[in-house]
mmCIF file of C-alpha atoms and ligand atoms in Angstrom:
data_model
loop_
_atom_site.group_PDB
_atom_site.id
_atom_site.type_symbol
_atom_site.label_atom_id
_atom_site.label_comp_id
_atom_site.label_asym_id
_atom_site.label_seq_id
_atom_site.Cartn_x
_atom_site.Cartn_y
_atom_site.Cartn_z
ATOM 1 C CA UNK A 9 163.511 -149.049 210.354
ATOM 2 C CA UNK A 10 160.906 -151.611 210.941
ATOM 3 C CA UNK A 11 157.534 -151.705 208.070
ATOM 4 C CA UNK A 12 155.735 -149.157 207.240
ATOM 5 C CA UNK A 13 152.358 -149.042 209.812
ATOM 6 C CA UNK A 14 149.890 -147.132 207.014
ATOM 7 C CA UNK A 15 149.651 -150.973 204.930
ATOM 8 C CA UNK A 16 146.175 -151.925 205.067
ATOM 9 C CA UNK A 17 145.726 -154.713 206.885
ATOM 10 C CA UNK A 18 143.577 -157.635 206.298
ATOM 11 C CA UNK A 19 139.692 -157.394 206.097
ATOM 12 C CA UNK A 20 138.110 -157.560 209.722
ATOM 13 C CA UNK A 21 137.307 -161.447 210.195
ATOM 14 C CA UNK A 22 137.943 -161.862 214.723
ATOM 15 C CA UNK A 23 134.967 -162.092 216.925
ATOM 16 C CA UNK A 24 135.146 -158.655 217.948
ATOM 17 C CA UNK A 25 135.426 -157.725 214.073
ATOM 18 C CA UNK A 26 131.907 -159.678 213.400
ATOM 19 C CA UNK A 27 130.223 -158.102 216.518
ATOM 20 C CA UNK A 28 131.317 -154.346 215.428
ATOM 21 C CA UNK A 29 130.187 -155.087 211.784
ATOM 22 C CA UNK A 30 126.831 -156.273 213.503
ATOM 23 C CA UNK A 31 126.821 -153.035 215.113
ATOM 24 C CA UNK A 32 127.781 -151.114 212.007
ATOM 25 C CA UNK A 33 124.615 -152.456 209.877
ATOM 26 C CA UNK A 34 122.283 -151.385 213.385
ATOM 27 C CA UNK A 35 121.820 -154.897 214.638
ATOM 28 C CA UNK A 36 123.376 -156.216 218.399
ATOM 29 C CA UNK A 37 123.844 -159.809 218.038
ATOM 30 C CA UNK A 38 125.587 -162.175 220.145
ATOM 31 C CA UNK A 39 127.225 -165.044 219.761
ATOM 32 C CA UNK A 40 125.482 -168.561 220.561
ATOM 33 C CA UNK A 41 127.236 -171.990 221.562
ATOM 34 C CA UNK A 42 125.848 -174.496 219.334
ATOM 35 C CA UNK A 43 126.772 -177.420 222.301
ATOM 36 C CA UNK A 44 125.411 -175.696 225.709
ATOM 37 C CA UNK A 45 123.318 -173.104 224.085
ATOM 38 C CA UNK A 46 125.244 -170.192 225.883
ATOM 39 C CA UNK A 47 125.251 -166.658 225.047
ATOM 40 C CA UNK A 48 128.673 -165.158 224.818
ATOM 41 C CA UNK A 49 129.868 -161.759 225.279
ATOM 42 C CA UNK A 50 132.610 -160.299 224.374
ATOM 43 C CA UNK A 51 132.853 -162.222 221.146
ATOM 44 C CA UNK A 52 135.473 -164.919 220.827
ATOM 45 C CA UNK A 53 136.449 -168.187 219.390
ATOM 46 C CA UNK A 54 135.819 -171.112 222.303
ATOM 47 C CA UNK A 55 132.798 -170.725 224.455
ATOM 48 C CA UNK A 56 134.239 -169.954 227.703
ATOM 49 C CA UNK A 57 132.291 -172.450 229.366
ATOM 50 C CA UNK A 58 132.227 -175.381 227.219
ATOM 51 C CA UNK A 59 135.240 -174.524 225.300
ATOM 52 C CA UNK A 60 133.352 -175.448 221.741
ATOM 53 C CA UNK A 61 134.356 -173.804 218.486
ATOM 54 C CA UNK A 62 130.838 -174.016 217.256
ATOM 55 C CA UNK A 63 129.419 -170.313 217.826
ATOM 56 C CA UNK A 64 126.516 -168.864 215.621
ATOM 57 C CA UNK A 65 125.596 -165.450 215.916
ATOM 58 C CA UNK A 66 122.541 -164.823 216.662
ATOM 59 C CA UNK A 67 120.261 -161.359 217.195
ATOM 60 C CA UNK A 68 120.053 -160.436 221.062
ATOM 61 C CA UNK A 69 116.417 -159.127 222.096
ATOM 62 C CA UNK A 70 118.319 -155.962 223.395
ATOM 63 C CA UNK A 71 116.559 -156.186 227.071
ATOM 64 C CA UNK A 72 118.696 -156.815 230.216
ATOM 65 C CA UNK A 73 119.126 -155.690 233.520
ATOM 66 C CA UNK A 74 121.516 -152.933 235.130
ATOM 67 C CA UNK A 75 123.953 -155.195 237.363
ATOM 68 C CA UNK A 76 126.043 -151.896 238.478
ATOM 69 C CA UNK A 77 126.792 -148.423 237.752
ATOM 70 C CA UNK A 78 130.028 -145.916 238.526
ATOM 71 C CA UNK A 79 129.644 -142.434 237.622
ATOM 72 C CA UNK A 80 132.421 -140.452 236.273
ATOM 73 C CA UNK A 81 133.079 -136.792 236.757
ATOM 74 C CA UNK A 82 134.964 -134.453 234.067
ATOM 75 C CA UNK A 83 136.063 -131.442 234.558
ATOM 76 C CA UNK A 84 133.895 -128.858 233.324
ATOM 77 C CA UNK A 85 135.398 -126.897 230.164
ATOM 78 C CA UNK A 86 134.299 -122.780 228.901
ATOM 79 C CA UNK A 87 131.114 -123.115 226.438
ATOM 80 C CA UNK A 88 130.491 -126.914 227.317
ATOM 81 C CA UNK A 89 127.200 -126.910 228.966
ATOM 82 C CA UNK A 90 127.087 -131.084 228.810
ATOM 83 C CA UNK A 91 126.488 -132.194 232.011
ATOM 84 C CA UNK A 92 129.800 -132.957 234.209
ATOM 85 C CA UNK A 93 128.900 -136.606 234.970
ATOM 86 C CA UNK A 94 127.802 -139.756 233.197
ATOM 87 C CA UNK A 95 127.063 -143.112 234.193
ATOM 88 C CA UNK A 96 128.994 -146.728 232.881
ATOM 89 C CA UNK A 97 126.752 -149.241 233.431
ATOM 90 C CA UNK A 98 127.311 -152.942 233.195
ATOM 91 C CA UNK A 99 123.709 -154.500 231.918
ATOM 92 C CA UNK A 100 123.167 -158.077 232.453
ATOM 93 C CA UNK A 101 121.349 -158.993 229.033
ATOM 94 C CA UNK A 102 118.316 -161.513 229.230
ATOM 95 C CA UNK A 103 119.988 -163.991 227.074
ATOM 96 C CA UNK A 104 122.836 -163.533 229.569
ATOM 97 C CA UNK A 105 126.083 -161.938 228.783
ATOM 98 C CA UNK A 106 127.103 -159.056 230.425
ATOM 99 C CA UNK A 107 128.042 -155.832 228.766
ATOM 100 C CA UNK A 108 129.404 -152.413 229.613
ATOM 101 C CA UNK A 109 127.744 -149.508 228.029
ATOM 102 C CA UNK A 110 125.764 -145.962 228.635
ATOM 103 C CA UNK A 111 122.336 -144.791 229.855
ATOM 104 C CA UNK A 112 122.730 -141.839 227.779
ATOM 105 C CA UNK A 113 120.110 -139.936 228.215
ATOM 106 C CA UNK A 114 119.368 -140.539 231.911
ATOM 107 C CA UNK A 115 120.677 -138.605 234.864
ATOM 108 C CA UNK A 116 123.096 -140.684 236.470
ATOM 109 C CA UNK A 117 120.981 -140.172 240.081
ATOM 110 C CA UNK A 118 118.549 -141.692 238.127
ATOM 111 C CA UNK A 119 119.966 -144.876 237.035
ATOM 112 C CA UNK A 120 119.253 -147.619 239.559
ATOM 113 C CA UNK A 121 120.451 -151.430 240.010
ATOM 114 C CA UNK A 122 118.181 -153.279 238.802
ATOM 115 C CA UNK A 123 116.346 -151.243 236.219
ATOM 116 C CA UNK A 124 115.354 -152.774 232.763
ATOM 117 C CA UNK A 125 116.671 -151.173 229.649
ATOM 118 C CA UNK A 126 116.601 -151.545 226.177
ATOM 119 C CA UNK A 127 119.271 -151.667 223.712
ATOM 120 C CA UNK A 128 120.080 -149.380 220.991
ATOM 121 C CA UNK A 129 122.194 -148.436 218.304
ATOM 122 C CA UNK A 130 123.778 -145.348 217.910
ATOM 123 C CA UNK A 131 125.821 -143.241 216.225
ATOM 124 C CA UNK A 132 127.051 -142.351 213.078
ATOM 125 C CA UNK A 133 127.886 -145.128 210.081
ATOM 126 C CA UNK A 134 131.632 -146.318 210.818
ATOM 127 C CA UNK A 135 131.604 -145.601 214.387
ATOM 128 C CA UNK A 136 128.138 -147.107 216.005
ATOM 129 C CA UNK A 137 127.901 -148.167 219.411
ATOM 130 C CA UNK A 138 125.365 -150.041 221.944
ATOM 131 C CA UNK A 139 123.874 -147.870 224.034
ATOM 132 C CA UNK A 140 120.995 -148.048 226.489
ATOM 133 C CA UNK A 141 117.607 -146.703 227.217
ATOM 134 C CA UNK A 142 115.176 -147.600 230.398
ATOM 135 C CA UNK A 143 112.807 -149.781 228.891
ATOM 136 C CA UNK A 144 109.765 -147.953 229.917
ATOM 137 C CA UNK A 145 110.661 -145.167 227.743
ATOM 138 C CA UNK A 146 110.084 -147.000 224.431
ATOM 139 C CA UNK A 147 108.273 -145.425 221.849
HETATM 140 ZN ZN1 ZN B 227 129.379 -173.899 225.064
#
């Protein structure tokens, strides 16, 4: 029998740790290389273009650009009236990283390359996530 896998393990300290605890408290931040000034998504531990270990994180303004989108069908189940399509969208962010994520709340006909959006966080505490918003639409 090999170890039990129910041990807790160690306190979340990677990258990708750092950016979901970012997300957790509401905030999307990104990492920044201290040498070339890049913005770096996903997180990690060498800048992938200067190869320095000296990132900072830093808060993201939330605005980018939709590079691409691919909508997926489901199949439609009894008593779920939620539409039978949504969009994945990859959004080039201003400070330049880019990111997969959601246009929730837009028809997927309506989501077009090239459109500004906004960030946001959503979700419940403990399981948050980035999701996006056309920019116009900001309150
Ligand atoms: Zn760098």
């Amino acid at each position: 029998m090999t170890a039990s896998p129910d041990r807790p393990g160690p306190p979340p300290t990677g990258p990708d740790q750092q950016f979901q605890a970012h997300v957790a408290d509401g905030r999307l931040w990104l990492q920044t290389c201290q040498d070339c000034g890049s913005a770096i998504f996903m997180p990690r531990i060498l800048c992938p273009h200067c190869h320095s270990l000296s990132l900072q994180w830093a808060p993201a303004s939330g605005l980018g650009t939709v590079y691409t989108r691919s909508v997926l069908h489901r199949r439609p189940k009894p008593g779920d009236d939620r539409p039978t399509e949504h969009a994945i969208i990859l959004v080039d962010l201003d400070e330049g990283p880019r990111i997969m994520s959601r246009l929730p709340d837009t028809p997927a006909a309506d989501i077009r390359i090239g459109m500004r959006v906004r960030a946001r966080i959503a979700g419940e505490d403990g399981a948050r996530v980035v999701l996006f918003d056309p920019e116009e639409s900001k309150t």
